[in-house]
């Protein structure tokens, strides 16, 4: 019997050949990678069925009254027998199937019995709020215990070694060659090549993207896309002084815009895709807050003199909205501006005409 699976991590086809009580793993050219021979074990009968898990790191092989599990060891670069699960009076295993996330294995036997096994290498709790299940060396399932929300994180490069959770929502996992990012609420995950220094700072204050700051350089990664969308040099790493927006056109084309503080009195707005500077705004006072609207076409900012201003990127115009401002922001996913002036609440419903 031959079973084939394309393994992304090593980029070759693995063939499992079952002959009697012998199993061998071959590469795409037919050369033997590894051989397992149980001829001296009288309890091992003919192998009947084999199935790889979705990540391709574990293969289960059916036998008489038992099944064998083999896992790829990254450190030793070889396959190892990890489990022999014996089931008395089960007879020959005739079928095997995995759940899509690799957390469960379904077996069927010659007599028509169907059984489900929970598969994991390790289960741990994170701060009593999350359950982290390692279903393979490069794949974990993170579950939020109070809501039941879960997300699957799978590396295509190597073994996951470290997991952290920020703001009870965002998961950061690291391998020796990459970093994985996931938003549990949306279920979107990304993996990008990364050789970090260990001093990186992660920022999740902007919807849909994660920002990684390291040695004066800011990398922007959108959840669900396994690439660094853009990079820029900054001096001030604060969620109040950086704003990123991802908007989509009618043709579903994404537009990525970032606004950040270039120096204490200068702001810069940049198209991340094309690396084009859309505007450089010089101001006469130090700036302590800025934020883009949801379309990335207008910028609100406030200076140390407590004055709130609006900058229209398309028109390249700056307008002062209110003085003695203690709070200013956009209403969620709208172009409505809300600000507080001493004891007054000010609202601009038509920001295209801010003077009205």
Tab-separated table of C-alpha atoms in Angstrom:
chain	number	residue	atom	x	y	z
A	1	UNK	CA	0.000	0.000	0.000
A	2	UNK	CA	1.233	3.513	-0.766
A	3	UNK	CA	0.127	6.759	0.877
A	4	UNK	CA	1.455	10.146	-0.184
A	5	UNK	CA	1.468	13.518	1.522
A	6	UNK	CA	3.193	16.730	0.413
A	7	UNK	CA	5.143	18.022	3.392
A	8	UNK	CA	5.706	21.781	3.192
A	9	UNK	CA	8.381	21.961	5.870
A	10	UNK	CA	10.870	19.810	3.993
A	11	UNK	CA	9.297	20.238	0.538
A	12	UNK	CA	9.313	16.591	-0.477
A	13	UNK	CA	6.725	13.866	-0.864
A	14	UNK	CA	6.641	11.237	1.815
A	15	UNK	CA	5.598	7.765	0.803
A	16	UNK	CA	4.678	5.227	3.451
A	17	UNK	CA	5.010	1.671	2.242
A	18	UNK	CA	3.495	-1.112	4.328
A	19	UNK	CA	4.713	-4.649	3.744
A	20	UNK	CA	3.746	-7.200	6.366
A	21	UNK	CA	5.205	-5.991	9.678
A	22	UNK	CA	7.590	-3.532	8.022
A	23	UNK	CA	7.023	0.165	7.347
A	24	UNK	CA	9.410	2.398	5.443
A	25	UNK	CA	9.275	6.084	4.593
A	26	UNK	CA	10.518	7.083	1.147
A	27	UNK	CA	11.205	10.434	-0.468
A	28	UNK	CA	9.799	11.599	-3.817
A	29	UNK	CA	12.567	9.764	-5.686
A	30	UNK	CA	11.738	6.450	-4.043
A	31	UNK	CA	14.823	6.386	-1.821
A	32	UNK	CA	14.317	5.035	1.697
A	33	UNK	CA	14.403	7.810	4.296
A	34	UNK	CA	13.721	5.596	7.282
A	35	UNK	CA	12.668	2.014	7.977
A	36	UNK	CA	10.772	0.451	10.878
A	37	UNK	CA	10.831	-3.344	11.073
A	38	UNK	CA	8.777	-5.259	13.645
A	39	UNK	CA	9.535	-8.763	12.325
A	40	UNK	CA	10.911	-9.843	15.707
A	41	UNK	CA	7.757	-8.743	17.578
A	42	UNK	CA	5.205	-11.547	17.364
A	43	UNK	CA	2.377	-9.265	18.542
A	44	UNK	CA	2.725	-7.075	15.431
A	45	UNK	CA	0.721	-8.398	12.515
A	46	UNK	CA	0.333	-6.948	9.034
A	47	UNK	CA	0.024	-3.178	8.797
A	48	UNK	CA	-3.312	-2.299	7.211
A	49	UNK	CA	-3.725	1.472	6.896
A	50	UNK	CA	-1.764	4.725	7.310
A	51	UNK	CA	-2.776	8.383	7.529
A	52	UNK	CA	-0.843	11.633	8.040
A	53	UNK	CA	-2.175	14.439	10.211
A	54	UNK	CA	-2.929	17.765	8.425
A	55	UNK	CA	0.491	19.265	9.254
A	56	UNK	CA	2.323	16.210	7.905
A	57	UNK	CA	4.411	15.756	11.052
A	58	UNK	CA	2.625	12.706	12.434
A	59	UNK	CA	1.574	9.478	10.747
A	60	UNK	CA	-0.677	6.845	12.304
A	61	UNK	CA	-0.380	3.260	11.062
A	62	UNK	CA	-3.060	0.661	11.758
A	63	UNK	CA	-2.354	-2.912	12.856
A	64	UNK	CA	-4.097	-5.787	14.614
A	65	UNK	CA	-5.543	-4.659	17.978
A	66	UNK	CA	-3.357	-1.549	17.924
A	67	UNK	CA	-2.149	1.473	16.018
A	68	UNK	CA	1.316	3.038	15.874
A	69	UNK	CA	2.050	6.756	15.867
A	70	UNK	CA	5.263	8.183	14.380
A	71	UNK	CA	6.294	11.850	14.726
A	72	UNK	CA	9.001	13.814	12.936
A	73	UNK	CA	11.710	15.097	15.315
A	74	UNK	CA	13.076	18.418	14.058
A	75	UNK	CA	16.155	18.406	16.270
A	76	UNK	CA	17.274	14.957	15.143
A	77	UNK	CA	15.816	15.286	11.628
A	78	UNK	CA	14.266	11.837	11.804
A	79	UNK	CA	10.972	10.024	12.386
A	80	UNK	CA	10.390	8.467	15.804
A	81	UNK	CA	7.866	6.017	17.174
A	82	UNK	CA	5.982	7.950	19.864
A	83	UNK	CA	2.893	5.880	20.760
A	84	UNK	CA	1.622	2.327	20.434
A	85	UNK	CA	-2.041	2.349	21.400
A	86	UNK	CA	-3.286	-1.198	22.144
A	87	UNK	CA	-7.015	-1.971	22.054
A	88	UNK	CA	-7.954	-5.537	22.988
A	89	UNK	CA	-10.390	-7.333	20.670
A	90	UNK	CA	-10.365	-4.435	18.202
A	91	UNK	CA	-9.056	-6.604	15.377
A	92	UNK	CA	-7.654	-5.025	12.216
A	93	UNK	CA	-7.954	-1.270	11.688
A	94	UNK	CA	-9.479	-0.706	8.251
A	95	UNK	CA	-9.734	3.098	8.078
A	96	UNK	CA	-8.165	6.231	9.591
A	97	UNK	CA	-9.084	9.921	9.324
A	98	UNK	CA	-8.029	13.173	11.004
A	99	UNK	CA	-10.017	16.195	12.053
A	100	UNK	CA	-9.064	19.251	10.005
A	101	UNK	CA	-7.162	20.877	12.891
A	102	UNK	CA	-5.353	17.633	13.771
A	103	UNK	CA	-6.819	17.439	17.274
A	104	UNK	CA	-8.798	14.221	16.786
A	105	UNK	CA	-8.246	10.873	15.075
A	106	UNK	CA	-11.085	8.649	13.886
A	107	UNK	CA	-10.502	4.918	13.461
A	108	UNK	CA	-12.682	2.223	11.941
A	109	UNK	CA	-12.147	-1.498	12.359
A	110	UNK	CA	-12.979	-4.676	10.507
A	111	UNK	CA	-16.112	-5.252	12.609
A	112	UNK	CA	-17.621	-1.841	11.848
A	113	UNK	CA	-16.682	-0.033	15.050
A	114	UNK	CA	-15.874	3.696	14.770
A	115	UNK	CA	-13.890	5.402	17.547
A	116	UNK	CA	-12.641	8.949	18.100
A	117	UNK	CA	-9.356	9.670	19.887
A	118	UNK	CA	-8.275	13.024	21.282
A	119	UNK	CA	-4.741	13.645	19.987
A	120	UNK	CA	-2.271	16.059	21.558
A	121	UNK	CA	1.349	16.197	22.659
A	122	UNK	CA	0.776	18.578	25.549
A	123	UNK	CA	-2.042	20.609	27.120
A	124	UNK	CA	-1.394	23.658	29.284
A	125	UNK	CA	-3.295	26.572	30.815
A	126	UNK	CA	-2.288	30.192	30.312
A	127	UNK	CA	-3.130	32.483	33.262
A	128	UNK	CA	-6.211	30.352	33.930
A	129	UNK	CA	-7.976	31.932	30.947
A	130	UNK	CA	-6.756	29.918	27.959
A	131	UNK	CA	-6.142	26.301	27.079
A	132	UNK	CA	-3.192	25.666	24.775
A	133	UNK	CA	-3.205	22.281	23.067
A	134	UNK	CA	-0.099	21.179	21.141
A	135	UNK	CA	-1.404	18.738	18.528
A	136	UNK	CA	1.968	18.498	16.755
A	137	UNK	CA	5.405	20.151	17.107
A	138	UNK	CA	4.408	22.946	14.722
A	139	UNK	CA	0.668	23.282	15.421
A	140	UNK	CA	-1.249	24.510	18.464
A	141	UNK	CA	-4.895	25.207	19.216
A	142	UNK	CA	-5.556	28.145	21.557
A	143	UNK	CA	-8.976	28.150	23.236
A	144	UNK	CA	-10.466	30.928	25.346
A	145	UNK	CA	-12.129	29.149	28.248
A	146	UNK	CA	-14.882	31.658	29.109
A	147	UNK	CA	-16.229	32.090	25.558
A	148	UNK	CA	-15.118	28.868	23.853
A	149	UNK	CA	-13.494	30.839	21.011
A	150	UNK	CA	-10.500	29.062	19.537
A	151	UNK	CA	-7.872	29.527	16.861
A	152	UNK	CA	-5.441	27.199	15.117
A	153	UNK	CA	-1.835	28.270	14.634
A	154	UNK	CA	0.358	26.201	12.327
A	155	UNK	CA	3.947	26.872	11.364
A	156	UNK	CA	5.250	25.919	7.944
A	157	UNK	CA	8.880	26.324	8.997
A	158	UNK	CA	9.713	24.594	12.273
A	159	UNK	CA	8.655	23.675	15.805
A	160	UNK	CA	6.729	26.199	17.913
A	161	UNK	CA	8.789	26.959	21.005
A	162	UNK	CA	7.113	29.875	22.818
A	163	UNK	CA	3.557	31.226	23.108
A	164	UNK	CA	2.323	34.490	24.629
A	165	UNK	CA	-1.165	36.023	24.729
A	166	UNK	CA	-1.744	39.789	24.811
A	167	UNK	CA	-4.903	41.661	25.821
A	168	UNK	CA	-6.742	38.309	26.218
A	169	UNK	CA	-7.105	38.196	22.435
A	170	UNK	CA	-3.872	38.283	20.448
A	171	UNK	CA	-1.509	35.294	20.323
A	172	UNK	CA	2.200	35.516	19.533
A	173	UNK	CA	4.074	32.260	18.916
A	174	UNK	CA	7.711	31.890	17.980
A	175	UNK	CA	9.792	29.288	16.186
A	176	UNK	CA	13.493	29.317	15.470
A	177	UNK	CA	12.840	30.867	12.054
A	178	UNK	CA	9.540	32.764	12.228
A	179	UNK	CA	6.889	34.493	14.309
A	180	UNK	CA	3.190	33.561	14.233
A	181	UNK	CA	0.440	36.072	15.013
A	182	UNK	CA	-3.244	35.341	15.562
A	183	UNK	CA	-6.415	37.229	16.450
A	184	UNK	CA	-8.608	34.769	18.376
A	185	UNK	CA	-11.810	36.748	17.711
A	186	UNK	CA	-11.446	36.787	13.913
A	187	UNK	CA	-9.572	33.469	13.780
A	188	UNK	CA	-7.052	34.935	11.312
A	189	UNK	CA	-3.411	33.917	11.683
A	190	UNK	CA	-0.146	34.895	9.985
A	191	UNK	CA	3.398	33.579	9.897
A	192	UNK	CA	6.342	35.652	8.719
A	193	UNK	CA	10.086	34.887	8.681
A	194	UNK	CA	11.634	36.493	11.739
A	195	UNK	CA	15.043	36.445	13.398
A	196	UNK	CA	14.351	38.576	16.427
A	197	UNK	CA	16.678	40.081	18.993
A	198	UNK	CA	14.372	39.292	21.893
A	199	UNK	CA	13.740	42.999	22.514
A	200	UNK	CA	10.796	43.367	20.155
A	201	UNK	CA	7.718	45.311	21.231
A	202	UNK	CA	4.308	44.214	19.931
A	203	UNK	CA	1.420	46.623	19.436
A	204	UNK	CA	-2.161	45.486	18.813
A	205	UNK	CA	-3.958	48.821	19.160
A	206	UNK	CA	-4.854	49.093	15.454
A	207	UNK	CA	-7.631	46.857	14.121
A	208	UNK	CA	-6.627	44.144	11.687
A	209	UNK	CA	-2.856	44.551	11.997
A	210	UNK	CA	-0.022	43.851	14.409
A	211	UNK	CA	2.987	46.151	14.645
A	212	UNK	CA	6.404	44.889	15.718
A	213	UNK	CA	8.961	47.464	16.811
A	214	UNK	CA	12.619	46.500	16.891
A	215	UNK	CA	15.736	48.685	16.865
A	216	UNK	CA	13.961	51.775	15.510
A	217	UNK	CA	12.164	49.880	12.742
A	218	UNK	CA	8.424	49.203	12.636
A	219	UNK	CA	7.078	46.136	10.779
A	220	UNK	CA	3.374	45.947	9.938
A	221	UNK	CA	1.642	42.573	9.519
A	222	UNK	CA	-2.007	42.061	8.634
A	223	UNK	CA	-3.728	39.078	10.246
A	224	UNK	CA	-4.462	36.383	7.691
A	225	UNK	CA	-1.587	37.400	5.378
A	226	UNK	CA	1.785	35.735	5.835
A	227	UNK	CA	3.972	38.654	4.806
A	228	UNK	CA	5.367	41.855	6.251
A	229	UNK	CA	3.114	44.408	4.603
A	230	UNK	CA	5.356	47.365	5.199
A	231	UNK	CA	8.222	48.804	7.197
A	232	UNK	CA	9.228	52.285	8.285
A	233	UNK	CA	11.736	53.990	10.568
A	234	UNK	CA	10.229	55.699	13.612
A	235	UNK	CA	11.516	57.323	16.787
A	236	UNK	CA	8.355	57.358	18.906
A	237	UNK	CA	6.745	53.990	19.628
A	238	UNK	CA	3.425	54.733	21.317
A	239	UNK	CA	-0.119	53.582	20.429
A	240	UNK	CA	-1.175	57.246	20.724
A	241	UNK	CA	1.381	58.400	18.148
A	242	UNK	CA	0.946	55.707	15.468
A	243	UNK	CA	-2.221	54.939	13.507
A	244	UNK	CA	-2.674	52.272	10.816
A	245	UNK	CA	-5.781	51.722	8.707
A	246	UNK	CA	-6.651	48.960	6.255
A	247	UNK	CA	-9.564	49.815	3.952
A	248	UNK	CA	-10.997	48.032	0.920
A	249	UNK	CA	-12.266	49.436	-2.360
A	250	UNK	CA	-15.368	48.210	-4.204
A	251	UNK	CA	-13.077	45.827	-6.112
A	252	UNK	CA	-11.873	44.369	-2.759
A	253	UNK	CA	-8.449	45.922	-3.243
A	254	UNK	CA	-6.800	46.704	0.079
A	255	UNK	CA	-5.330	50.104	0.892
A	256	UNK	CA	-2.833	50.421	3.757
A	257	UNK	CA	-2.112	53.817	5.307
A	258	UNK	CA	0.016	54.681	8.350
A	259	UNK	CA	0.345	57.990	10.201
A	260	UNK	CA	3.156	58.442	12.694
A	261	UNK	CA	5.205	61.051	14.500
A	262	UNK	CA	8.363	61.915	12.574
A	263	UNK	CA	9.610	64.290	15.253
A	264	UNK	CA	7.941	66.108	18.146
A	265	UNK	CA	6.221	68.621	15.850
A	266	UNK	CA	6.052	66.765	12.537
A	267	UNK	CA	3.722	63.999	11.376
A	268	UNK	CA	4.086	61.813	8.338
A	269	UNK	CA	1.359	59.900	6.462
A	270	UNK	CA	2.517	57.039	4.264
A	271	UNK	CA	1.008	54.549	1.818
A	272	UNK	CA	2.442	51.243	3.066
A	273	UNK	CA	1.917	49.352	-0.195
A	274	UNK	CA	3.788	51.759	-2.442
A	275	UNK	CA	5.989	53.288	0.290
A	276	UNK	CA	4.788	56.712	-0.921
A	277	UNK	CA	4.684	59.683	1.458
A	278	UNK	CA	1.127	61.049	1.233
A	279	UNK	CA	1.734	64.056	3.474
A	280	UNK	CA	4.231	65.621	5.849
A	281	UNK	CA	2.546	67.908	8.388
A	282	UNK	CA	4.609	70.513	10.227
A	283	UNK	CA	2.967	71.896	13.357
A	284	UNK	CA	3.898	74.747	15.708
A	285	UNK	CA	3.509	72.720	18.925
A	286	UNK	CA	4.364	69.267	20.221
A	287	UNK	CA	1.864	66.560	19.274
A	288	UNK	CA	0.564	64.113	21.897
A	289	UNK	CA	-2.149	62.217	19.994
A	290	UNK	CA	-3.088	61.272	16.426
A	291	UNK	CA	-5.524	58.888	14.729
A	292	UNK	CA	-6.718	58.194	11.169
A	293	UNK	CA	-10.354	57.698	10.201
A	294	UNK	CA	-11.456	54.197	9.127
A	295	UNK	CA	-10.855	54.942	5.432
A	296	UNK	CA	-7.408	56.405	6.000
A	297	UNK	CA	-8.309	59.698	4.296
A	298	UNK	CA	-8.365	62.089	7.270
A	299	UNK	CA	-6.182	62.565	10.327
A	300	UNK	CA	-7.198	63.854	13.745
A	301	UNK	CA	-4.454	65.087	16.043
A	302	UNK	CA	-4.060	67.031	19.267
A	303	UNK	CA	-1.112	69.112	20.465
A	304	UNK	CA	0.295	69.875	23.918
A	305	UNK	CA	-1.663	73.142	23.939
A	306	UNK	CA	-4.848	71.004	23.989
A	307	UNK	CA	-5.991	72.055	20.536
A	308	UNK	CA	-7.585	69.421	18.273
A	309	UNK	CA	-6.968	69.628	14.523
A	310	UNK	CA	-8.154	67.868	11.385
A	311	UNK	CA	-5.983	67.188	8.330
A	312	UNK	CA	-7.608	66.203	5.033
A	313	UNK	CA	-5.132	64.016	3.112
A	314	UNK	CA	-6.800	64.439	-0.286
A	315	UNK	CA	-7.137	68.228	-0.011
A	316	UNK	CA	-3.880	68.694	1.970
A	317	UNK	CA	-5.647	71.152	4.300
A	318	UNK	CA	-5.456	71.596	8.076
A	319	UNK	CA	-8.359	72.840	10.213
A	320	UNK	CA	-8.518	73.602	13.941
A	321	UNK	CA	-11.607	71.993	15.441
A	322	UNK	CA	-11.629	72.914	19.135
A	323	UNK	CA	-9.458	74.363	21.922
A	324	UNK	CA	-9.090	73.155	25.530
A	325	UNK	CA	-9.619	69.639	24.231
A	326	UNK	CA	-9.236	66.770	26.719
A	327	UNK	CA	-10.531	64.068	24.335
A	328	UNK	CA	-10.964	63.648	20.587
A	329	UNK	CA	-11.601	60.575	18.432
A	330	UNK	CA	-13.590	59.088	15.579
A	331	UNK	CA	-16.842	57.259	16.244
A	332	UNK	CA	-16.235	53.601	15.383
A	333	UNK	CA	-16.105	52.960	11.608
A	334	UNK	CA	-17.587	56.374	10.764
A	335	UNK	CA	-16.422	59.871	9.852
A	336	UNK	CA	-18.155	61.341	12.908
A	337	UNK	CA	-15.805	63.197	15.278
A	338	UNK	CA	-16.410	63.373	19.021
A	339	UNK	CA	-14.455	65.803	21.231
A	340	UNK	CA	-14.642	67.203	24.745
A	341	UNK	CA	-14.077	70.914	25.353
A	342	UNK	CA	-13.976	71.544	29.123
A	343	UNK	CA	-17.535	70.540	30.142
A	344	UNK	CA	-18.941	70.534	26.608
A	345	UNK	CA	-19.320	67.525	24.280
A	346	UNK	CA	-18.757	68.484	20.650
A	347	UNK	CA	-19.833	66.273	17.719
A	348	UNK	CA	-19.164	66.806	14.009
A	349	UNK	CA	-21.536	64.743	11.889
A	350	UNK	CA	-20.422	66.307	8.600
A	351	UNK	CA	-16.634	66.412	8.864
A	352	UNK	CA	-16.335	67.436	5.195
A	353	UNK	CA	-17.477	70.856	6.452
A	354	UNK	CA	-15.835	71.042	9.901
A	355	UNK	CA	-16.557	74.748	10.326
A	356	UNK	CA	-20.289	74.034	10.504
